[in-house]
mmCIF file of C-alpha atoms in Angstrom:
data_model
loop_
_atom_site.group_PDB
_atom_site.id
_atom_site.type_symbol
_atom_site.label_atom_id
_atom_site.label_comp_id
_atom_site.label_asym_id
_atom_site.label_seq_id
_atom_site.Cartn_x
_atom_site.Cartn_y
_atom_site.Cartn_z
ATOM 1 C CA MET A 13 40.704 -98.151 233.132
ATOM 2 C CA GLN A 14 41.767 -101.610 232.042
ATOM 3 C CA PHE A 15 40.046 -103.151 229.022
ATOM 4 C CA SER A 16 38.585 -105.954 231.161
ATOM 5 C CA ASN A 17 37.085 -103.329 233.480
ATOM 6 C CA TYR A 18 35.650 -101.524 230.450
ATOM 7 C CA ILE A 19 33.849 -104.713 229.361
ATOM 8 C CA GLU A 20 32.573 -105.365 232.890
ATOM 9 C CA ASN A 21 31.316 -101.805 233.139
ATOM 10 C CA LEU A 22 29.425 -102.090 229.853
ATOM 11 C CA SER A 23 27.782 -105.331 230.969
ATOM 12 C CA ARG A 24 26.906 -103.886 234.359
ATOM 13 C CA HIS A 25 25.060 -101.037 232.648
ATOM 14 C CA GLY A 26 23.103 -103.388 230.388
ATOM 15 C CA LYS A 27 25.141 -102.809 227.237
ATOM 16 C CA CYS A 28 25.894 -105.806 225.060
ATOM 17 C CA SER A 29 28.084 -104.317 222.336
ATOM 18 C CA PHE A 30 30.689 -101.688 221.550
ATOM 19 C CA SER A 31 32.713 -100.424 218.641
ATOM 20 C CA LEU A 32 36.450 -100.107 218.397
ATOM 21 C CA ALA A 33 36.075 -96.331 218.016
ATOM 22 C CA GLU A 34 33.998 -96.121 221.214
ATOM 23 C CA ALA A 35 36.594 -98.097 223.154
ATOM 24 C CA GLU A 36 39.345 -95.821 221.851
ATOM 25 C CA ARG A 37 37.508 -92.706 222.977
ATOM 26 C CA THR A 38 36.675 -94.103 226.408
ATOM 27 C CA LEU A 39 40.002 -95.706 227.272
ATOM 28 C CA GLY A 40 42.382 -93.359 225.482
ATOM 29 C CA LYS A 41 44.492 -96.289 224.327
ATOM 30 C CA THR A 42 46.022 -96.911 220.929
ATOM 31 C CA ARG A 43 44.119 -99.009 218.437
ATOM 32 C CA LEU A 44 46.946 -101.537 218.397
ATOM 33 C CA ALA A 45 46.777 -102.011 222.175
ATOM 34 C CA LEU A 46 42.996 -102.359 222.105
ATOM 35 C CA LEU A 47 43.069 -104.875 219.277
ATOM 36 C CA SER A 48 45.501 -106.985 221.279
ATOM 37 C CA SER A 49 43.054 -107.059 224.227
ATOM 38 C CA ILE A 50 40.110 -107.694 221.907
ATOM 39 C CA MET A 51 41.852 -110.606 220.193
ATOM 40 C CA HIS A 52 42.490 -112.142 223.596
ATOM 41 C CA LEU A 53 38.774 -112.070 224.487
ATOM 42 C CA LEU A 54 37.789 -113.250 221.011
ATOM 43 C CA ALA A 55 40.021 -116.297 221.521
ATOM 44 C CA LYS A 56 38.352 -116.941 224.878
ATOM 45 C CA GLU A 57 34.943 -116.654 223.151
ATOM 46 C CA GLU A 58 33.921 -113.846 225.460
ATOM 47 C CA LEU A 59 33.562 -111.498 222.483
ATOM 48 C CA VAL A 60 32.441 -112.045 218.909
ATOM 49 C CA SER A 61 32.562 -109.690 215.930
ATOM 50 C CA PRO A 62 29.691 -109.859 213.407
ATOM 51 C CA ALA A 63 31.059 -106.810 211.546
ATOM 52 C CA LYS A 64 34.436 -105.146 211.269
ATOM 53 C CA GLY A 65 35.054 -102.858 214.230
ATOM 54 C CA PHE A 66 31.889 -103.957 216.051
ATOM 55 C CA TYR A 67 31.912 -106.400 218.965
ATOM 56 C CA ILE A 68 29.331 -108.280 221.015
ATOM 57 C CA ILE A 69 29.889 -109.288 224.621
ATOM 58 C CA ILE A 70 28.935 -112.942 225.150
ATOM 59 C CA PRO A 71 27.531 -113.745 228.618
ATOM 60 C CA PRO A 72 28.273 -117.235 229.964
ATOM 61 C CA GLU A 73 24.719 -118.432 229.262
ATOM 62 C CA TYR A 74 25.181 -117.802 225.529
ATOM 63 C CA LYS A 75 28.654 -119.280 225.087
ATOM 64 C CA VAL A 76 27.205 -122.433 223.550
ATOM 65 C CA LEU A 77 25.445 -120.231 220.963
ATOM 66 C CA GLY A 78 28.671 -118.360 220.260
ATOM 67 C CA CYS A 79 26.765 -115.080 220.068
ATOM 68 C CA LEU A 80 23.820 -113.243 221.537
ATOM 69 C CA PRO A 81 20.440 -113.931 219.902
ATOM 70 C CA ALA A 82 20.169 -111.615 216.896
ATOM 71 C CA GLU A 83 17.191 -109.704 218.312
ATOM 72 C CA GLN A 84 19.342 -108.449 221.169
ATOM 73 C CA PHE A 85 22.092 -106.814 219.106
ATOM 74 C CA ILE A 86 20.639 -106.067 215.646
ATOM 75 C CA PRO A 87 19.456 -102.544 216.657
ATOM 76 C CA TYR A 88 22.995 -101.664 217.781
ATOM 77 C CA LEU A 89 24.601 -103.135 214.676
ATOM 78 C CA MET A 90 22.211 -101.164 212.465
ATOM 79 C CA GLU A 91 22.999 -98.010 214.433
ATOM 80 C CA TYR A 92 26.722 -98.710 214.026
ATOM 81 C CA TRP A 93 26.279 -99.041 210.273
ATOM 82 C CA GLY A 94 23.965 -96.016 210.130
ATOM 83 C CA CYS A 95 21.472 -98.216 208.301
ATOM 84 C CA GLN A 96 17.680 -98.096 208.209
ATOM 85 C CA TYR A 97 16.148 -101.486 208.893
ATOM 86 C CA TYR A 98 13.282 -103.510 210.196
ATOM 87 C CA THR A 99 13.007 -107.158 211.146
ATOM 88 C CA GLY A 100 10.657 -108.738 208.637
ATOM 89 C CA LEU A 101 9.191 -111.688 206.780
ATOM 90 C CA LEU A 102 9.159 -115.000 208.678
ATOM 91 C CA THR A 103 11.062 -113.555 211.635
ATOM 92 C CA ALA A 104 8.514 -110.773 212.110
ATOM 93 C CA ALA A 105 5.679 -113.259 211.657
ATOM 94 C CA ARG A 106 7.081 -115.271 214.564
ATOM 95 C CA TYR A 107 6.875 -112.217 216.843
ATOM 96 C CA HIS A 108 3.244 -111.793 215.792
ATOM 97 C CA GLY A 109 2.318 -115.312 216.815
ATOM 98 C CA ALA A 110 2.964 -117.328 213.651
ATOM 99 C CA THR A 111 5.151 -119.887 215.370
ATOM 100 C CA HIS A 112 3.982 -123.108 213.711
ATOM 101 C CA GLN A 113 7.096 -123.295 211.534
ATOM 102 C CA SER A 114 10.533 -122.641 213.009
ATOM 103 C CA VAL A 115 12.736 -119.996 211.418
ATOM 104 C CA GLN A 116 16.356 -120.991 210.878
ATOM 105 C CA VAL A 117 17.608 -117.497 210.048
ATOM 106 C CA PHE A 118 16.931 -114.019 211.383
ATOM 107 C CA GLN A 119 15.601 -111.875 208.513
ATOM 108 C CA VAL A 120 16.377 -108.163 208.407
ATOM 109 C CA VAL A 121 15.100 -105.812 205.709
ATOM 110 C CA VAL A 122 17.534 -103.081 204.602
ATOM 111 C CA PRO A 123 17.664 -100.549 201.732
ATOM 112 C CA ASP A 124 20.928 -101.789 200.182
ATOM 113 C CA ASN A 125 22.724 -105.048 199.564
ATOM 114 C CA ARG A 126 24.509 -106.576 202.564
ATOM 115 C CA ARG A 127 26.111 -109.959 202.962
ATOM 116 C CA ALA A 128 24.577 -112.518 205.293
ATOM 117 C CA ILE A 129 26.188 -112.772 208.718
ATOM 118 C CA MET A 130 27.095 -115.972 210.542
ATOM 119 C CA CYS A 131 27.830 -115.099 214.169
ATOM 120 C CA GLY A 132 28.468 -118.261 216.128
ATOM 121 C CA LYS A 133 25.342 -120.323 215.472
ATOM 122 C CA VAL A 134 23.272 -117.240 214.683
ATOM 123 C CA LYS A 135 22.583 -116.574 210.989
ATOM 124 C CA ILE A 136 21.257 -113.246 209.748
ATOM 125 C CA ASP A 137 19.981 -112.714 206.205
ATOM 126 C CA PHE A 138 19.454 -109.266 204.725
ATOM 127 C CA ILE A 139 16.615 -108.622 202.276
ATOM 128 C CA ILE A 140 16.701 -105.523 200.073
ATOM 129 C CA ASN A 141 13.731 -103.172 200.043
ATOM 130 C CA LYS A 142 14.637 -99.797 198.564
ATOM 131 C CA ASN A 143 11.309 -98.391 199.803
ATOM 132 C CA LEU A 144 11.386 -99.868 203.290
ATOM 133 C CA GLU A 145 10.124 -96.638 204.815
ATOM 134 C CA LYS A 146 6.737 -97.403 203.214
ATOM 135 C CA THR A 147 6.351 -100.587 205.265
ATOM 136 C CA PRO A 148 4.593 -99.947 208.606
ATOM 137 C CA THR A 149 6.679 -100.956 211.619
ATOM 138 C CA GLN A 150 6.499 -101.111 215.392
ATOM 139 C CA LYS A 151 8.976 -101.548 218.228
ATOM 140 C CA ILE A 152 9.125 -104.452 220.642
ATOM 141 C CA SER A 153 11.232 -104.919 223.740
ATOM 142 C CA THR A 154 13.851 -107.684 223.924
ATOM 143 C CA ALA A 155 16.168 -108.610 226.786
ATOM 144 C CA ARG A 156 18.770 -106.055 225.699
ATOM 145 C CA SER A 157 17.256 -103.854 222.990
ATOM 146 C CA MET A 158 14.250 -102.239 221.362
ATOM 147 C CA LEU A 159 13.761 -104.075 218.080
ATOM 148 C CA THR A 160 11.987 -102.603 215.044
ATOM 149 C CA ILE A 161 9.747 -105.121 213.269
ATOM 150 C CA SER A 162 7.133 -104.883 210.529
ATOM 151 C CA THR A 163 3.531 -104.778 211.716
ATOM 152 C CA PRO A 164 1.341 -107.851 211.102
ATOM 153 C CA GLU A 165 -0.125 -106.177 208.014
ATOM 154 C CA GLY A 166 3.298 -105.060 206.745
ATOM 155 C CA THR A 167 4.599 -108.568 207.346
ATOM 156 C CA ALA A 168 1.786 -110.070 205.275
ATOM 157 C CA MET A 169 2.591 -107.680 202.421
ATOM 158 C CA ASP A 170 6.274 -108.581 202.533
ATOM 159 C CA LEU A 171 5.550 -112.301 202.548
ATOM 160 C CA MET A 172 3.777 -111.830 199.223
ATOM 161 C CA ASN A 173 6.471 -109.576 197.782
ATOM 162 C CA TYR A 174 9.285 -111.957 198.774
ATOM 163 C CA PRO A 175 7.818 -115.464 198.304
ATOM 164 C CA LYS A 176 11.183 -117.159 197.768
ATOM 165 C CA GLN A 177 12.656 -115.758 201.009
ATOM 166 C CA SER A 178 9.389 -116.686 202.749
ATOM 167 C CA GLY A 179 9.553 -120.385 201.913
ATOM 168 C CA GLY A 180 7.097 -120.426 198.999
ATOM 169 C CA LEU A 181 3.339 -119.984 198.787
ATOM 170 C CA ASN A 182 2.402 -123.122 200.735
ATOM 171 C CA HIS A 183 4.595 -122.012 203.624
ATOM 172 C CA ILE A 184 3.180 -118.488 203.393
ATOM 173 C CA ALA A 185 -0.359 -119.880 203.596
ATOM 174 C CA THR A 186 0.591 -121.747 206.763
ATOM 175 C CA VAL A 187 2.070 -118.573 208.248
ATOM 176 C CA LEU A 188 -0.971 -116.496 207.263
ATOM 177 C CA SER A 189 -3.313 -118.975 208.946
ATOM 178 C CA GLU A 190 -1.721 -117.884 212.247
ATOM 179 C CA LEU A 191 -0.706 -114.334 211.364
ATOM 180 C CA GLN A 192 -4.310 -113.404 210.522
ATOM 181 C CA GLU A 193 -5.112 -113.429 214.231
ATOM 182 C CA SER A 194 -2.885 -110.369 214.718
ATOM 183 C CA MET A 195 -4.009 -108.494 211.590
ATOM 184 C CA ARG A 196 -6.607 -105.734 211.736
ATOM 185 C CA PRO A 197 -8.946 -104.964 208.821
ATOM 186 C CA ASP A 198 -8.634 -101.184 209.242
ATOM 187 C CA LYS A 199 -4.837 -101.318 209.246
ATOM 188 C CA LEU A 200 -4.786 -103.650 206.251
ATOM 189 C CA LEU A 201 -7.007 -101.237 204.344
ATOM 190 C CA SER A 202 -4.789 -98.295 205.284
ATOM 191 C CA LEU A 203 -1.738 -100.179 204.053
ATOM 192 C CA ALA A 204 -3.439 -101.208 200.814
ATOM 193 C CA GLU A 205 -4.467 -97.615 200.125
ATOM 194 C CA SER A 206 -0.901 -96.411 200.671
ATOM 195 C CA GLN A 207 0.635 -98.855 198.176
ATOM 196 C CA ASP A 208 0.352 -98.547 194.395
ATOM 197 C CA THR A 209 1.359 -102.102 193.510
ATOM 198 C CA LEU A 210 -1.700 -104.324 193.113
ATOM 199 C CA SER A 211 -0.226 -107.807 192.623
ATOM 200 C CA TRP A 212 0.592 -108.422 196.291
ATOM 201 C CA LYS A 213 -2.947 -107.403 197.238
ATOM 202 C CA GLN A 214 -4.435 -109.864 194.749
ATOM 203 C CA ARG A 215 -2.256 -112.751 195.928
ATOM 204 C CA LEU A 216 -2.711 -111.902 199.609
ATOM 205 C CA GLY A 217 -6.473 -111.660 199.267
ATOM 206 C CA TYR A 218 -6.541 -115.011 197.471
ATOM 207 C CA LEU A 219 -4.501 -116.709 200.219
ATOM 208 C CA LEU A 220 -6.433 -115.064 203.047
ATOM 209 C CA GLU A 221 -9.617 -116.444 201.547
ATOM 210 C CA ILE A 222 -8.062 -119.924 201.375
ATOM 211 C CA VAL A 223 -7.041 -119.863 205.069
ATOM 212 C CA GLY A 224 -10.476 -118.645 206.130
ATOM 213 C CA ALA A 225 -9.639 -115.022 206.978
ATOM 214 C CA MET A 226 -12.765 -113.806 205.239
ATOM 215 C CA GLN A 227 -13.024 -110.365 206.870
ATOM 216 C CA LEU A 228 -9.459 -109.494 205.892
ATOM 217 C CA ALA A 229 -9.970 -110.884 202.401
ATOM 218 C CA GLU A 230 -13.142 -108.808 202.010
ATOM 219 C CA VAL A 231 -11.182 -105.628 202.817
ATOM 220 C CA LEU A 232 -8.808 -106.297 199.937
ATOM 221 C CA LYS A 233 -11.622 -107.393 197.627
ATOM 222 C CA THR A 234 -13.490 -104.118 198.159
ATOM 223 C CA HIS A 235 -10.287 -102.112 197.722
ATOM 224 C CA LEU A 236 -9.377 -103.861 194.455
ATOM 225 C CA LYS A 237 -12.872 -103.315 193.025
ATOM 226 C CA GLN A 238 -12.215 -99.576 193.252
ATOM 227 C CA GLN A 239 -9.146 -99.777 191.016
ATOM 228 C CA ALA A 240 -9.450 -98.415 187.493
ATOM 229 C CA ARG A 241 -7.762 -101.488 186.018
ATOM 230 C CA LEU A 242 -6.951 -104.892 187.435
ATOM 231 C CA ASP A 243 -5.086 -107.333 185.207
ATOM 232 C CA TYR A 244 -4.833 -111.086 185.602
ATOM 233 C CA ILE A 245 -1.609 -112.248 187.244
ATOM 234 C CA SER A 246 -0.094 -115.661 187.982
ATOM 235 C CA LEU A 247 -0.482 -116.907 191.531
ATOM 236 C CA MET A 248 3.042 -118.343 191.417
ATOM 237 C CA PRO A 249 5.411 -115.722 189.950
ATOM 238 C CA GLY A 250 7.838 -117.048 187.355
ATOM 239 C CA VAL A 251 5.797 -120.150 186.509
ATOM 240 C CA LYS A 252 4.157 -120.181 183.084
ATOM 241 C CA LYS A 253 0.460 -120.814 182.808
ATOM 242 C CA THR A 254 -0.921 -123.363 180.354
ATOM 243 C CA GLY A 255 -4.161 -123.607 178.439
ATOM 244 C CA GLU A 256 -5.582 -125.669 181.281
ATOM 245 C CA THR A 257 -4.706 -123.145 183.993
ATOM 246 C CA LYS A 258 -7.825 -122.111 185.893
ATOM 247 C CA LYS A 259 -8.780 -118.479 186.388
ATOM 248 C CA ASN A 260 -10.018 -116.995 189.639
ATOM 249 C CA ALA A 261 -12.302 -114.157 188.578
ATOM 250 C CA THR A 262 -12.610 -112.658 192.080
ATOM 251 C CA TRP A 263 -8.894 -111.935 192.453
ATOM 252 C CA LYS A 264 -8.037 -112.052 188.719
ATOM 253 C CA ILE A 265 -5.441 -114.727 189.301
ATOM 254 C CA TYR A 266 -4.235 -117.579 187.126
ATOM 255 C CA GLU A 267 -4.179 -120.550 189.500
ATOM 256 C CA ASN A 268 -0.882 -121.981 188.209
ATOM 257 C CA THR A 269 -0.194 -123.839 191.460
ATOM 258 C CA ASN A 270 -2.139 -125.533 194.233
ATOM 259 C CA ILE A 271 -2.013 -124.139 197.757
ATOM 260 C CA GLU A 272 -1.721 -126.557 200.656
ATOM 261 C CA SER A 273 -1.368 -125.094 204.154
ATOM 262 C CA ASP A 274 0.069 -127.261 206.925
ATOM 263 C CA ILE A 275 -2.675 -126.083 209.287
#
């Protein structure tokens, strides 16, 4: 089989990527010969390589993008790396209906440090969560893959745990105003009960109350009342409070910043 036929056969069977090792096994050709054919298609922008030894087939309709949309190939790249993952934060929020603010990068949560990828015009950022298996996830269907994403409740938790990567608290409040529509009180309670850290629950409850998601906020309020000890924390991490900083007794939060949602 010629290399061009190999690519056509993959595309015909709905596959959008391959590894150098897979091509070697299938075609029985030397690595040097395969790399020569691969370089030819890379130059023609019919292939792109987001990671060493891993290649994406670019259909004509995506040539202007220089890559497939990240959602279509991320599951295969993660499988190639043998890496646990889920799509999270603002990207996951978009899949759950929080589309008011556009997301410039595709955010993937992984257990270890990985460099960001720029594949054509597609940018992928990796966020480290060493306990990512504790975040509830679900699978959604894309044009060419089954993508793992955090659930609405897991997404809300991550937004609070990674405020910088989520655009700051004002942006998070805007996202939550839409994300709340997909969140379920029973699932939020289950998640809260499974997590020991309290600070994200305090901040999330505070923001949910601000955006009018009172039923969800009440779930967290009741849960936090059952804790043996609940200390005051700053609403904005890393910003010092002053003598004039107000206290919110309900959530035990120092209001060291003002929240302004765009919605």
